[in-house]
Short mmCIF file of C-alpha atoms and ligand atoms in Angstrom, two decimals:
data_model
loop_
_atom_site.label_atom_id
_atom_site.label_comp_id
_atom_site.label_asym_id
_atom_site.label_seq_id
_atom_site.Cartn_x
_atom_site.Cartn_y
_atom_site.Cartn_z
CA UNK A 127 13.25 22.06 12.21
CA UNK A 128 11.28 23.70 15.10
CA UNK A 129 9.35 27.28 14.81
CA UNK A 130 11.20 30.24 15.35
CA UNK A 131 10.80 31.49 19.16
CA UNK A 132 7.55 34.44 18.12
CA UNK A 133 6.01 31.39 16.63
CA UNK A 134 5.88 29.25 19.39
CA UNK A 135 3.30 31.17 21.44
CA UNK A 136 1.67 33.57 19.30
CA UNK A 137 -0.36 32.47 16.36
CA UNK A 138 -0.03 34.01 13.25
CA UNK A 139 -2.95 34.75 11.07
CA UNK A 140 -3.67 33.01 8.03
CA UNK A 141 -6.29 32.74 5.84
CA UNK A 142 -8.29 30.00 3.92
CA UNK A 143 -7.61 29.90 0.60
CA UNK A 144 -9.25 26.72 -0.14
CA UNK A 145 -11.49 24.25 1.34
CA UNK A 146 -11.26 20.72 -0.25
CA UNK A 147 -14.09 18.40 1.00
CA UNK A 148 -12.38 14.73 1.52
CA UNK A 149 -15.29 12.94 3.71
CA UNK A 150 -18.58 13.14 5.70
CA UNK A 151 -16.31 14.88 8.80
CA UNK A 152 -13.20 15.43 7.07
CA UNK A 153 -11.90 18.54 4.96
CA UNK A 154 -8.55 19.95 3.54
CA UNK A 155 -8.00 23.49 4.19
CA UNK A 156 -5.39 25.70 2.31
CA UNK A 157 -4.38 28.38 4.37
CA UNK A 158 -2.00 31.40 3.60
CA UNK A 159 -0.20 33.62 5.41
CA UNK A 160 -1.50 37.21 5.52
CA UNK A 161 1.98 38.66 4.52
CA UNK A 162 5.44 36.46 3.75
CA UNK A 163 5.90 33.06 3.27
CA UNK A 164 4.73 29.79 5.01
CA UNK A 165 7.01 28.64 7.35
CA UNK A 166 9.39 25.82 5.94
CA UNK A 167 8.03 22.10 7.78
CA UNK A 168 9.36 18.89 7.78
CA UNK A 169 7.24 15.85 7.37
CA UNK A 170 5.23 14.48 9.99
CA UNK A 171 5.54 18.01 12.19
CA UNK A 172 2.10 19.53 13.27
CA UNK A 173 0.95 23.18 13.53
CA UNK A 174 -1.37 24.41 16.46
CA UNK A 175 -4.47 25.56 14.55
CA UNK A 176 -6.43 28.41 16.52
CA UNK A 177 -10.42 28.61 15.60
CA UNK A 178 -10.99 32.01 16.72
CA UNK A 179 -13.13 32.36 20.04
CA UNK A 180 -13.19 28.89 20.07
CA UNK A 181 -9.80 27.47 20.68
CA UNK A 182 -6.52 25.10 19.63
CA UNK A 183 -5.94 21.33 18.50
CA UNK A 184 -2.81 19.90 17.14
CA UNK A 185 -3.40 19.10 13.63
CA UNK A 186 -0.31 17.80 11.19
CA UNK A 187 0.84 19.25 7.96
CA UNK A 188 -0.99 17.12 5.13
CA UNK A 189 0.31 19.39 2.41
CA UNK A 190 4.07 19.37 0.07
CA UNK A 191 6.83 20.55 1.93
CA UNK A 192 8.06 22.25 -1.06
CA UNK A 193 5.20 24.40 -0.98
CA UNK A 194 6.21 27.95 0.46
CA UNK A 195 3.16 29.50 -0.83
CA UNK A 196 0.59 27.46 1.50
CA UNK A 197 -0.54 25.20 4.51
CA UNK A 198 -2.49 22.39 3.70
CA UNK A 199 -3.65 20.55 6.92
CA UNK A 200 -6.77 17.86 7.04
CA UNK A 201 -9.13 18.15 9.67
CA UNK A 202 -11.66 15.39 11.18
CA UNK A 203 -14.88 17.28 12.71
CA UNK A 204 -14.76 15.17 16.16
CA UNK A 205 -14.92 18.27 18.65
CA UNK A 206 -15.82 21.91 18.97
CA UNK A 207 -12.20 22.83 18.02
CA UNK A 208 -12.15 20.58 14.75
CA UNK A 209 -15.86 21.01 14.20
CA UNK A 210 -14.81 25.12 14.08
CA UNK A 211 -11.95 24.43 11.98
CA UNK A 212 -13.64 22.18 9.28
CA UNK A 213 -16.65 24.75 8.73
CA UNK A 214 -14.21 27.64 7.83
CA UNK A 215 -15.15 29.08 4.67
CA UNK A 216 -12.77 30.05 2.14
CA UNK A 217 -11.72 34.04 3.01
CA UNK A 218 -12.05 33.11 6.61
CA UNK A 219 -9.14 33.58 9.35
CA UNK A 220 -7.53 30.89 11.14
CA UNK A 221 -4.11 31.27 14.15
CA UNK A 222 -1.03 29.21 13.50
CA UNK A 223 1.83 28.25 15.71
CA UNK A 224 4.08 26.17 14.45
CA UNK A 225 5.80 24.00 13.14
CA UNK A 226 6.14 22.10 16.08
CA UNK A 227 7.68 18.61 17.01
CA UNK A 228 10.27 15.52 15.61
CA UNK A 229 8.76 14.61 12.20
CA UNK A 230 9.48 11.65 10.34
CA UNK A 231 13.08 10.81 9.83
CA UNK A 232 13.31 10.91 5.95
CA UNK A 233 17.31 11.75 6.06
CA UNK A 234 17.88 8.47 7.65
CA UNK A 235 15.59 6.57 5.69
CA UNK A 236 17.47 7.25 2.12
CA UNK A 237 18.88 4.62 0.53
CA UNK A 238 16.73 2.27 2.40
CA UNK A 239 13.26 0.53 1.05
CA UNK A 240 10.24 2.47 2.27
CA UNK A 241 7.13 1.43 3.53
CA UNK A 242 4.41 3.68 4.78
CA UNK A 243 1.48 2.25 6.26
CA UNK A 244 -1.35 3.87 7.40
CA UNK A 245 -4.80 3.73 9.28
CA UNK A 246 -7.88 6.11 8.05
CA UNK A 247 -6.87 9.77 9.10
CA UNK A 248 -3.33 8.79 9.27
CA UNK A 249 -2.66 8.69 6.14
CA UNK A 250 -2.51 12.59 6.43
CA UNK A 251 0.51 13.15 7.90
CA UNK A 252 2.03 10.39 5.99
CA UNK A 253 1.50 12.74 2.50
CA UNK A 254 3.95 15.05 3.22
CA UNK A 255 6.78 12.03 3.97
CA UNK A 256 5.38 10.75 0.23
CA UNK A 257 6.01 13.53 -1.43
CA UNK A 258 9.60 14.32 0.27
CA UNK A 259 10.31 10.83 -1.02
CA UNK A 260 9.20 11.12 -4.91
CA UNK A 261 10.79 14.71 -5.09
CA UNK A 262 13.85 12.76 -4.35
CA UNK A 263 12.93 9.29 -5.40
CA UNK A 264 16.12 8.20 -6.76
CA UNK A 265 17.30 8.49 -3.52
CA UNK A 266 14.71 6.10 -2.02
CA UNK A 267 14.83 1.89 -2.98
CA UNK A 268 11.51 0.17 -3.24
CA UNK A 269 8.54 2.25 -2.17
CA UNK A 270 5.30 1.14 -0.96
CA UNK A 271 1.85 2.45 0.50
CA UNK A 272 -0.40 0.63 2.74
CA UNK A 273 -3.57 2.40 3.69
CA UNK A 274 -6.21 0.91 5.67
CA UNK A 275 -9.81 2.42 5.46
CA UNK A 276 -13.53 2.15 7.22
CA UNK A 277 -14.91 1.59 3.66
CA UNK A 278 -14.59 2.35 0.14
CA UNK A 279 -16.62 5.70 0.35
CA UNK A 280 -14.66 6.74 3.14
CA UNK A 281 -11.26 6.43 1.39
CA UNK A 282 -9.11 9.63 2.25
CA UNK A 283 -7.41 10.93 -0.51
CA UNK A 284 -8.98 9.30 -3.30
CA UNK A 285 -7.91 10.88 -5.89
CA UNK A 286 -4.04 11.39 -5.17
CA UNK A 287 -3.70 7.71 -4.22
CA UNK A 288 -5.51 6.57 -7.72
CA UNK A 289 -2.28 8.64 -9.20
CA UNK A 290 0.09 6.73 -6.54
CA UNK A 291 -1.40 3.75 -7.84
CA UNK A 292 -0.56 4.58 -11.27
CA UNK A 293 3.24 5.43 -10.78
CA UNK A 294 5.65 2.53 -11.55
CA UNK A 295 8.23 3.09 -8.48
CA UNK A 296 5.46 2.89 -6.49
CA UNK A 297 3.45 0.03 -4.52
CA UNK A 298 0.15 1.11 -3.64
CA UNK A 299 -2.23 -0.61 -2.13
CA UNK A 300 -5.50 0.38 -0.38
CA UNK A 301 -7.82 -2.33 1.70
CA UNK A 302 -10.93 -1.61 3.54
CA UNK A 303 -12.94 -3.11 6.72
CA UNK A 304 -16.15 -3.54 5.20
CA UNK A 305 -16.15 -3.43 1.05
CA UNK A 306 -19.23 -2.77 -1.01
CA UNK A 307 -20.87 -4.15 -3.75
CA UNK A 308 -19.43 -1.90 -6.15
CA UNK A 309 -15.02 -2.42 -4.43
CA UNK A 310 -12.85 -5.20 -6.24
CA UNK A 311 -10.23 -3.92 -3.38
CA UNK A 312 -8.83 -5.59 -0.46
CA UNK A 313 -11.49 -5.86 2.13
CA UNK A 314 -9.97 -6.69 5.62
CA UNK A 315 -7.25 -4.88 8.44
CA UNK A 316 -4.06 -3.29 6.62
CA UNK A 317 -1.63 -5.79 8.83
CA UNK A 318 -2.67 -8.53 6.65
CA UNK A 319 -1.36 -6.69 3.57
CA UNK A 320 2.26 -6.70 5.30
CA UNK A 321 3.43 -10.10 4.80
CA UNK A 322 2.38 -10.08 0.87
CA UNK A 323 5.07 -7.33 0.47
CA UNK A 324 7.94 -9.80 1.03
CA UNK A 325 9.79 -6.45 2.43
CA UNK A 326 13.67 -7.27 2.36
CA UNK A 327 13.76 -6.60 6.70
CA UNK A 328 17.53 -5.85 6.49
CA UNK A 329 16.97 -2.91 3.94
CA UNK A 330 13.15 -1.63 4.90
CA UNK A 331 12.29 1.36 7.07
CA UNK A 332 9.05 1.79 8.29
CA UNK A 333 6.35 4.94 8.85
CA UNK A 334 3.13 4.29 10.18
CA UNK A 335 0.48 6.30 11.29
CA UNK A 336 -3.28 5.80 12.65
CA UNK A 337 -5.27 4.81 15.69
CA UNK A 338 -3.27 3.45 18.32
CA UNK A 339 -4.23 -0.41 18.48
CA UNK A 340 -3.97 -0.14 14.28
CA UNK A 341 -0.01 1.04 15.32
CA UNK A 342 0.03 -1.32 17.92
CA UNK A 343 -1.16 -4.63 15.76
CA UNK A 344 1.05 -3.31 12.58
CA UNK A 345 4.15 -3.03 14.67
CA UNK A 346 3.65 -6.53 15.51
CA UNK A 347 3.13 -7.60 12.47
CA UNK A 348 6.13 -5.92 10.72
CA UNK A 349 8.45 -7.08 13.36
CA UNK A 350 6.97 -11.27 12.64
CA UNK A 351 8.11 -10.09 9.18
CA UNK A 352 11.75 -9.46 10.66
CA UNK A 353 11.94 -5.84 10.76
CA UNK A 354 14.17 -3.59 13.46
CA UNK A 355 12.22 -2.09 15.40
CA UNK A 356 14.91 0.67 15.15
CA UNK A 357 13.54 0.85 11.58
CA UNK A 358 10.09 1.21 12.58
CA UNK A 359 8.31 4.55 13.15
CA UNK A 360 5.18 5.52 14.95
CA UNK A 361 3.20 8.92 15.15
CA UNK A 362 1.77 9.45 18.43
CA UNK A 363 -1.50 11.63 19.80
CA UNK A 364 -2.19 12.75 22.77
CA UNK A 365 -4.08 15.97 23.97
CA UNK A 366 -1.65 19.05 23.60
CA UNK A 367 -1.63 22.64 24.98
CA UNK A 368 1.66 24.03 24.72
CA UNK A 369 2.93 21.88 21.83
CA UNK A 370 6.50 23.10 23.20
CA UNK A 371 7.26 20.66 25.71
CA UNK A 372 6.26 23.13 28.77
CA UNK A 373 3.11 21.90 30.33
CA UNK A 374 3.58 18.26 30.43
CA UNK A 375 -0.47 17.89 29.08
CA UNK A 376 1.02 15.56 26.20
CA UNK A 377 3.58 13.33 28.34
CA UNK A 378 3.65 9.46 26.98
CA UNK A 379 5.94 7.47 29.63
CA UNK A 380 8.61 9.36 29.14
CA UNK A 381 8.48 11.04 26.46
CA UNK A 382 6.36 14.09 25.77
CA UNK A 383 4.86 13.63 22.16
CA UNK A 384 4.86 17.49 21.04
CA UNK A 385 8.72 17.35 21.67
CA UNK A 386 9.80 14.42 21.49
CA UNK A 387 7.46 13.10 18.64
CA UNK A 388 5.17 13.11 17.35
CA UNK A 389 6.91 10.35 15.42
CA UNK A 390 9.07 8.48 17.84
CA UNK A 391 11.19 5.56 16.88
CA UNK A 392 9.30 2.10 17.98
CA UNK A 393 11.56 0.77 20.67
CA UNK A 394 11.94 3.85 22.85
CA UNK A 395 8.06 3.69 23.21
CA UNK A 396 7.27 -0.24 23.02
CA UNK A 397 6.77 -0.91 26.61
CA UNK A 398 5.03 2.16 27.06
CA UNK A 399 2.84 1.43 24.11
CA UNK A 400 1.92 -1.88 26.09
CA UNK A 401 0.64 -0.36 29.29
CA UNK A 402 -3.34 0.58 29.03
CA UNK A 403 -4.69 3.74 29.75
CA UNK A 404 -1.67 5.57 29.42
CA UNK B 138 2.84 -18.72 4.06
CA UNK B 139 5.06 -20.73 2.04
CA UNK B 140 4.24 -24.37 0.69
CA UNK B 141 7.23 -25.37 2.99
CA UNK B 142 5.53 -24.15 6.33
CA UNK B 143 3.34 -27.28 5.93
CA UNK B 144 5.78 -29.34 6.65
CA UNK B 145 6.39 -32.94 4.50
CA UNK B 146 3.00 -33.76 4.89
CA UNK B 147 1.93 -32.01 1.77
CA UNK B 148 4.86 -33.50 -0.29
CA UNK B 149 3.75 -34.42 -3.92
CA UNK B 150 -0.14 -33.50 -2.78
CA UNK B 151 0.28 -30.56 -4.88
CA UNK B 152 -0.91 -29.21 -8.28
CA UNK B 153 -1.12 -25.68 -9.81
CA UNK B 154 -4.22 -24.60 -11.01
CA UNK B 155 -5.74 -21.50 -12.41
CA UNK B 156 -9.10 -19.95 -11.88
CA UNK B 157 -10.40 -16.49 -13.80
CA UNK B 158 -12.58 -13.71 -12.11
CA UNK B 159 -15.92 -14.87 -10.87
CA UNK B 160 -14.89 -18.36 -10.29
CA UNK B 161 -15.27 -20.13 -7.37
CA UNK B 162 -12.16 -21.41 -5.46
CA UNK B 163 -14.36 -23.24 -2.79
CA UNK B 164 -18.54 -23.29 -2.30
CA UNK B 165 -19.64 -23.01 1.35
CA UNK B 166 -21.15 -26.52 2.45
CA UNK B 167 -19.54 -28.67 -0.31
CA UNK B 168 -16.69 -31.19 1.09
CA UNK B 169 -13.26 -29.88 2.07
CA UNK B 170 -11.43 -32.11 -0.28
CA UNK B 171 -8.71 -29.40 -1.85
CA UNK B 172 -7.45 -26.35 -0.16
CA UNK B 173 -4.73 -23.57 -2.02
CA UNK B 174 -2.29 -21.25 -1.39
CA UNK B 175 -2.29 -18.38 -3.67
CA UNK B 176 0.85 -17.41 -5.80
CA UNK B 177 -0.54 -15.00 -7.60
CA UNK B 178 -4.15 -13.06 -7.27
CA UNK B 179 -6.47 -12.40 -5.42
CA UNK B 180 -9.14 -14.33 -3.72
CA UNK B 181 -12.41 -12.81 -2.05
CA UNK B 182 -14.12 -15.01 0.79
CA UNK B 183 -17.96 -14.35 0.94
CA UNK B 184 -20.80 -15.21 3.09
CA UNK B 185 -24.54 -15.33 1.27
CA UNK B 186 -27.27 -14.21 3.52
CA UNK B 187 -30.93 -15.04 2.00
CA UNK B 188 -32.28 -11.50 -0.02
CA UNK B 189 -28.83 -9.79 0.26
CA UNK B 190 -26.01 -9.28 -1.90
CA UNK B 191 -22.92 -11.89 -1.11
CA UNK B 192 -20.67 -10.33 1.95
CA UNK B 193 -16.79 -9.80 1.35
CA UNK B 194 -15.58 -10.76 5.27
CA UNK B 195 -11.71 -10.28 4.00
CA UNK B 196 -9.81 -10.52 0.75
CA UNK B 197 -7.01 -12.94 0.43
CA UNK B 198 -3.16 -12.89 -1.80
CA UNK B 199 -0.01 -14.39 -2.32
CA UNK B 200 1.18 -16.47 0.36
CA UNK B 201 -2.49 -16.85 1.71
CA UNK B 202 -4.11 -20.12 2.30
CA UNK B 203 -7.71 -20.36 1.08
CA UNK B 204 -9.74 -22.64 2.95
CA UNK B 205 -8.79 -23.83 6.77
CA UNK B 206 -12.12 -26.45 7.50
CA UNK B 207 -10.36 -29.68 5.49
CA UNK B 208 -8.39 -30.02 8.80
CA UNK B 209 -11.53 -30.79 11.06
CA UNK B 210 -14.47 -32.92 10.40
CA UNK B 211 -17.12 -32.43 9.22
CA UNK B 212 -14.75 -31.66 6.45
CA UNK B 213 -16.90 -28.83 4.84
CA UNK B 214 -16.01 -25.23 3.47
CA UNK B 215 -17.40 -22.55 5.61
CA UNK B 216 -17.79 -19.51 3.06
CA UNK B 217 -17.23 -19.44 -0.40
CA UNK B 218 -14.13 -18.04 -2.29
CA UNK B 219 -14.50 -15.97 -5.34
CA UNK B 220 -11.46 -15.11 -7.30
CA UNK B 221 -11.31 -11.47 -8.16
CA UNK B 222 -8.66 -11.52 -9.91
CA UNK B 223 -7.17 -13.96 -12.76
CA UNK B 224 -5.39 -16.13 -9.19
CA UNK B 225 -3.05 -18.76 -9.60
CA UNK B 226 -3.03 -21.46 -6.66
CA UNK B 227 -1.18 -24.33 -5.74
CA UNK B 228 -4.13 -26.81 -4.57
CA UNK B 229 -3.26 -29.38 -1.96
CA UNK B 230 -5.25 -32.83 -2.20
CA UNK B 231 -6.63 -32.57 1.34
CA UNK B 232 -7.79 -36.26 2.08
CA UNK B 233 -4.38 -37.46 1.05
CA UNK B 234 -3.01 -35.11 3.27
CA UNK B 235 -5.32 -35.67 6.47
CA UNK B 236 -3.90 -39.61 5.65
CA UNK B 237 -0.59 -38.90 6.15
CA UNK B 238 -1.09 -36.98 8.73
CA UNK B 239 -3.40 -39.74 11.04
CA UNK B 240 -0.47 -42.68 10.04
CA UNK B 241 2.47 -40.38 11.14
CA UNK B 242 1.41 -37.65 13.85
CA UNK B 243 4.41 -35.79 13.74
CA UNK B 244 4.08 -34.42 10.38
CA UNK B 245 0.39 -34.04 11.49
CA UNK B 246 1.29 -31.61 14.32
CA UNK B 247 4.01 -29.45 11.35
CA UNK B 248 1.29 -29.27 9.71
CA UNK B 249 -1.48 -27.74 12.24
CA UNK B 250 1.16 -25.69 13.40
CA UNK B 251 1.03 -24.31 9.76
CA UNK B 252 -2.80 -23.74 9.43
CA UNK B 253 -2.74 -22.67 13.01
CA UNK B 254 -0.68 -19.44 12.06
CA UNK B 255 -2.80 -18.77 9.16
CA UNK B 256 -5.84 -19.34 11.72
CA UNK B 257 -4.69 -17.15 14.45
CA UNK B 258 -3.37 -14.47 11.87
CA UNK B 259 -6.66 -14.28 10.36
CA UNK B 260 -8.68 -14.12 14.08
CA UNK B 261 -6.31 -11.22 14.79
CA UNK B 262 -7.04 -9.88 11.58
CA UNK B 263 -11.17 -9.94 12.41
CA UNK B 264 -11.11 -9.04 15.63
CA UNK B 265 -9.10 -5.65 14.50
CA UNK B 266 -12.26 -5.24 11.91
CA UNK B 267 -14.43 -6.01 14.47
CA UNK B 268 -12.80 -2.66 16.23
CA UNK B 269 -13.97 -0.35 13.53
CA UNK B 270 -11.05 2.07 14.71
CA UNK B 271 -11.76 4.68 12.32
CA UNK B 272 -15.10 5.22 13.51
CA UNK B 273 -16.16 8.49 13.99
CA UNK B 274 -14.92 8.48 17.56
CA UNK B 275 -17.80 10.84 19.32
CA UNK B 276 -20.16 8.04 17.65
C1 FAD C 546 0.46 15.50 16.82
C2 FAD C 546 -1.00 15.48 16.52
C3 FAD C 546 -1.43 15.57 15.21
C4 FAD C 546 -2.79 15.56 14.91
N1 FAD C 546 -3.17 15.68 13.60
C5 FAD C 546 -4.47 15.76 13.30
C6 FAD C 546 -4.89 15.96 11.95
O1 FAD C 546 -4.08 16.05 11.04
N2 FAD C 546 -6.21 16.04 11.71
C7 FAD C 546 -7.15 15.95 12.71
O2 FAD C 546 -8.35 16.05 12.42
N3 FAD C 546 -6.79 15.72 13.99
C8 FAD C 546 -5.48 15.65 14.30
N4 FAD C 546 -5.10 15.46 15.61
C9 FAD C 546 -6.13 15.24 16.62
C10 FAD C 546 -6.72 16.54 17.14
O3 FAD C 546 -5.73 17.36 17.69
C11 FAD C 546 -7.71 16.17 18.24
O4 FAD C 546 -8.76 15.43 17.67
C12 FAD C 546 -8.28 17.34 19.01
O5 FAD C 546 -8.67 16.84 20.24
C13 FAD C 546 -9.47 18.01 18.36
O6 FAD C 546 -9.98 18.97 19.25
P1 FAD C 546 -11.56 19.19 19.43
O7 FAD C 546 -11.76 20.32 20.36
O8 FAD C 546 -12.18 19.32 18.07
O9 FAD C 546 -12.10 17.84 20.01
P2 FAD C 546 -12.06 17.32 21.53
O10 FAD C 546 -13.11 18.00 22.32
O11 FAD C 546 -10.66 17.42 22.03
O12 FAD C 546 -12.46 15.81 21.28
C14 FAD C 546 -13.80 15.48 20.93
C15 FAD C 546 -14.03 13.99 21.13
O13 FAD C 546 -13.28 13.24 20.21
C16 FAD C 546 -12.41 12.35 20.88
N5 FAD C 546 -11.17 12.40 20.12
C17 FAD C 546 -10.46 13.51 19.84
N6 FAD C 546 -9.42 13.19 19.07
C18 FAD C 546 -9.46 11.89 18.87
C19 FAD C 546 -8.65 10.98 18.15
N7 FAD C 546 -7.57 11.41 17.48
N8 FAD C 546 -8.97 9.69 18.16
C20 FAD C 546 -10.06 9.26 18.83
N9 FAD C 546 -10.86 10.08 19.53
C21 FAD C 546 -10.57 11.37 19.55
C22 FAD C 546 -12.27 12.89 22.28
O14 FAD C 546 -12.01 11.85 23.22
C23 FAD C 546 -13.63 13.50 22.51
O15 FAD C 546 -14.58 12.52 22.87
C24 FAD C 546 -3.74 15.44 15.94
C25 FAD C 546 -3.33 15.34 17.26
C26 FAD C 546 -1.97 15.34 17.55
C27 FAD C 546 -1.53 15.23 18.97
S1 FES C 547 1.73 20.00 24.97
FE1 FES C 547 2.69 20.97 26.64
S2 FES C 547 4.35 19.63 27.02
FE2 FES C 547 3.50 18.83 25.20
#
């Protein structure tokens, strides 16, 4: 599901309904539409968020597709375009294009074991795929969540993950880099948590989202474990302008990620994946 | 890992053993006479530093082996192991083991090739901590 054509290259004004402090750097912003509804998203698609006077970034949909009413996306303050968007106060007015790009493929992945695995910040645009899944979770065989995280205070989305953990047809599981003296967690990379899941490779489909060499070191890992890497889904980043496939800014060997991805199925983008720099 | 991926060499070496939260699987300095592999639970590994509180360098679970030093002298654990959780392990007599390996090489070289994956998967593992990739990245 792509934007309609208007969309594309003129945002639309919304406006922040809520602010929801996650981290240090990191906020949840609720944004409505001015008049009408919210544009219908898939999982894993991203909107172009427009800080007024200051400029665009590609951020992803964090929120429930099923929700008409709103936008929920989760910035990281890193630049002066996410540094804008993250100190908008409730009332204020934000520019949307969007939605834009291939999300994750969740029609493909029913009937199949689940696993979603994700690295810090990634586990934003991983929420939406979640909550396709348990809206339809009959639908869906074994489900699991791996999230990887700096350290315990800087686990995103505490709170909805502490009610993941408490669901039955769920596996949750979250493990940090460095614990604390107060964490009875896992403490050490989210790869290692792979091989405890005894996934079933023939029947498992996998999502994963976060830094690069975190993608790169968990694709490995799930494929030891025996999984296709037709079954195995990344979520690429790379610097975007357009976001509609015109300007060639976000081109990843040869694929160009607000297009083609941003998830793109692991073997069409393995080699590329290997080359440095690129 | 499973108990099969050492090979023969561990063959009747074996016995299960339980340990609660707070005890100690393995003491850093004292000899490398038994190692585990966890079926069920979860095992922290720790290093003390004089006038701090003990350091959790990775957490360990099913199909993990606890303790890799037994295979090289000086024969002496490294870090301790805490479990966390209420863990069940099957412990492996280690000196019987390293026995049967020296009279019969061949199960000796199974056998590393076992610990070796566990060894490498783990340096993998710490060098991708040692990354910190989700840093602030303009840090
Ligand atoms: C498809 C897609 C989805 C995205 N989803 C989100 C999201 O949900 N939330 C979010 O906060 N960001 C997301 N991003 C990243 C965001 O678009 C970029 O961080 C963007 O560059 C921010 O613009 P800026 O002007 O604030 O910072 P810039 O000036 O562009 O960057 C500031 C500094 O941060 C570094 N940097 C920027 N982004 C990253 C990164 N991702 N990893 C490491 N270093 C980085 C740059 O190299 C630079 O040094 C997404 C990007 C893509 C392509
Ligand atoms: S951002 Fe312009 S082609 Fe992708």
């Amino acid at each position: 599901m792509s934007a309609a054509p208007e969309a594309t290259w003129v945002p639309r004004r919304y406006r922040v309904d809520a602010v929801r402090p996650e981290l240090n750097d990191t906020v949840s912003l609720e944004l409505a539409p001015a008049a009408g509804e919210a544009p219908a998203f898939e999982p894993g698609q991203f909107n172009m968020l427009y800080a007024f006077g200051i400029g665009e970034a590609a951020i992803s949909l964090s929120g429930d597709p099923a929700d008409r009413a709103r936008l929920v996306h989760t910035v990281r303050a890193v630049g002066p375009v996410s540094r804008a968007l993250a100190g908008l106060a409730v009332g204020a007015s934000v520019g949307v294009r969007g939605p834009f790009g291939a999300g994750w493929p969740m029609s493909a992945a029913r009937g199949r074991d689940l696993v979603l695995i994700a690295g810090g910040l990634g586990l934003a645009p991983l929420r939406p795929a979640l909550l396709r899944v348990l809206a339809d979770r009959a639908h869906y065989g074994r489900v699991a969540v791996l999230a990887g995280m700096r350290t315990p205070r800087e686990v995103l989305f505490r709170a909805p993950l502490a009610t993941w953990q408490g669901r039955t047809d769920l596996e949750v599981e979250v493990t940090v880099d460095r614990g604390d003296a107060d964490w009875s967690g896992h403490v050490g990379v989210v790869t290692h948590l792979i091989p405890q899941l005894e996934l079933d490779p023939r029947k498992a489909t996998a999502f994963v989202c976060g830094p690069e060499v975190m993608m790169r070191h968990t694709a490995e890992r799930l494929l030891t474990v025996g999984l296709e890497p037709t079954q195995l889904f990344v979520s690429m980043e790379r610097n975007m302008k357009c976001a509609i496939g015109l300007c060639g800014h976000c081109q990843f060997g040869s694929a160009f990620v607000c297009k083609d991805g941003p998830v793109l199925r692991f073997d069409r983008i393995a080699r590329a994946l290997a080359v440095r720099e690129l | 890992m499973r108990l099969e991926d050492l090979g023969e060499a561990v063959a009747g070496c074996t016995r299960t053993v339980e340990y609660l939260p707070g005890e100690y699987l393995l003491r850093v300095g004292a000899p490398a006479d038994e190692c585990f592999l966890i079926e069920q639970g979860r095992v922290a590994l720790e290093v003390h530093a004089p006038a701090r509180p003990p350091e959790v360098l990775l957490t360990l679970g099913p199909g993990d082996l606890v303790g890799l030093s037994w295979i090289l002298p000086p024969y002496r654990w490294a870090c301790d192991a805490r479990a966390v959780q209420p863990v069940r392990v099957v412990a492996i007599d280690a000196r019987r083991v390293r026995e049967r390996c020296d009279a019969d090489p061949r199960l000796g070289y199974h056998l590393l090739q076992g610990v070796l994956r566990a060894a490498i998967d783990r340096l993998q593992a710490t060098r991708l901590q040692h990354l910190d990739v989700y840093r602030d990245p303009t840090s």
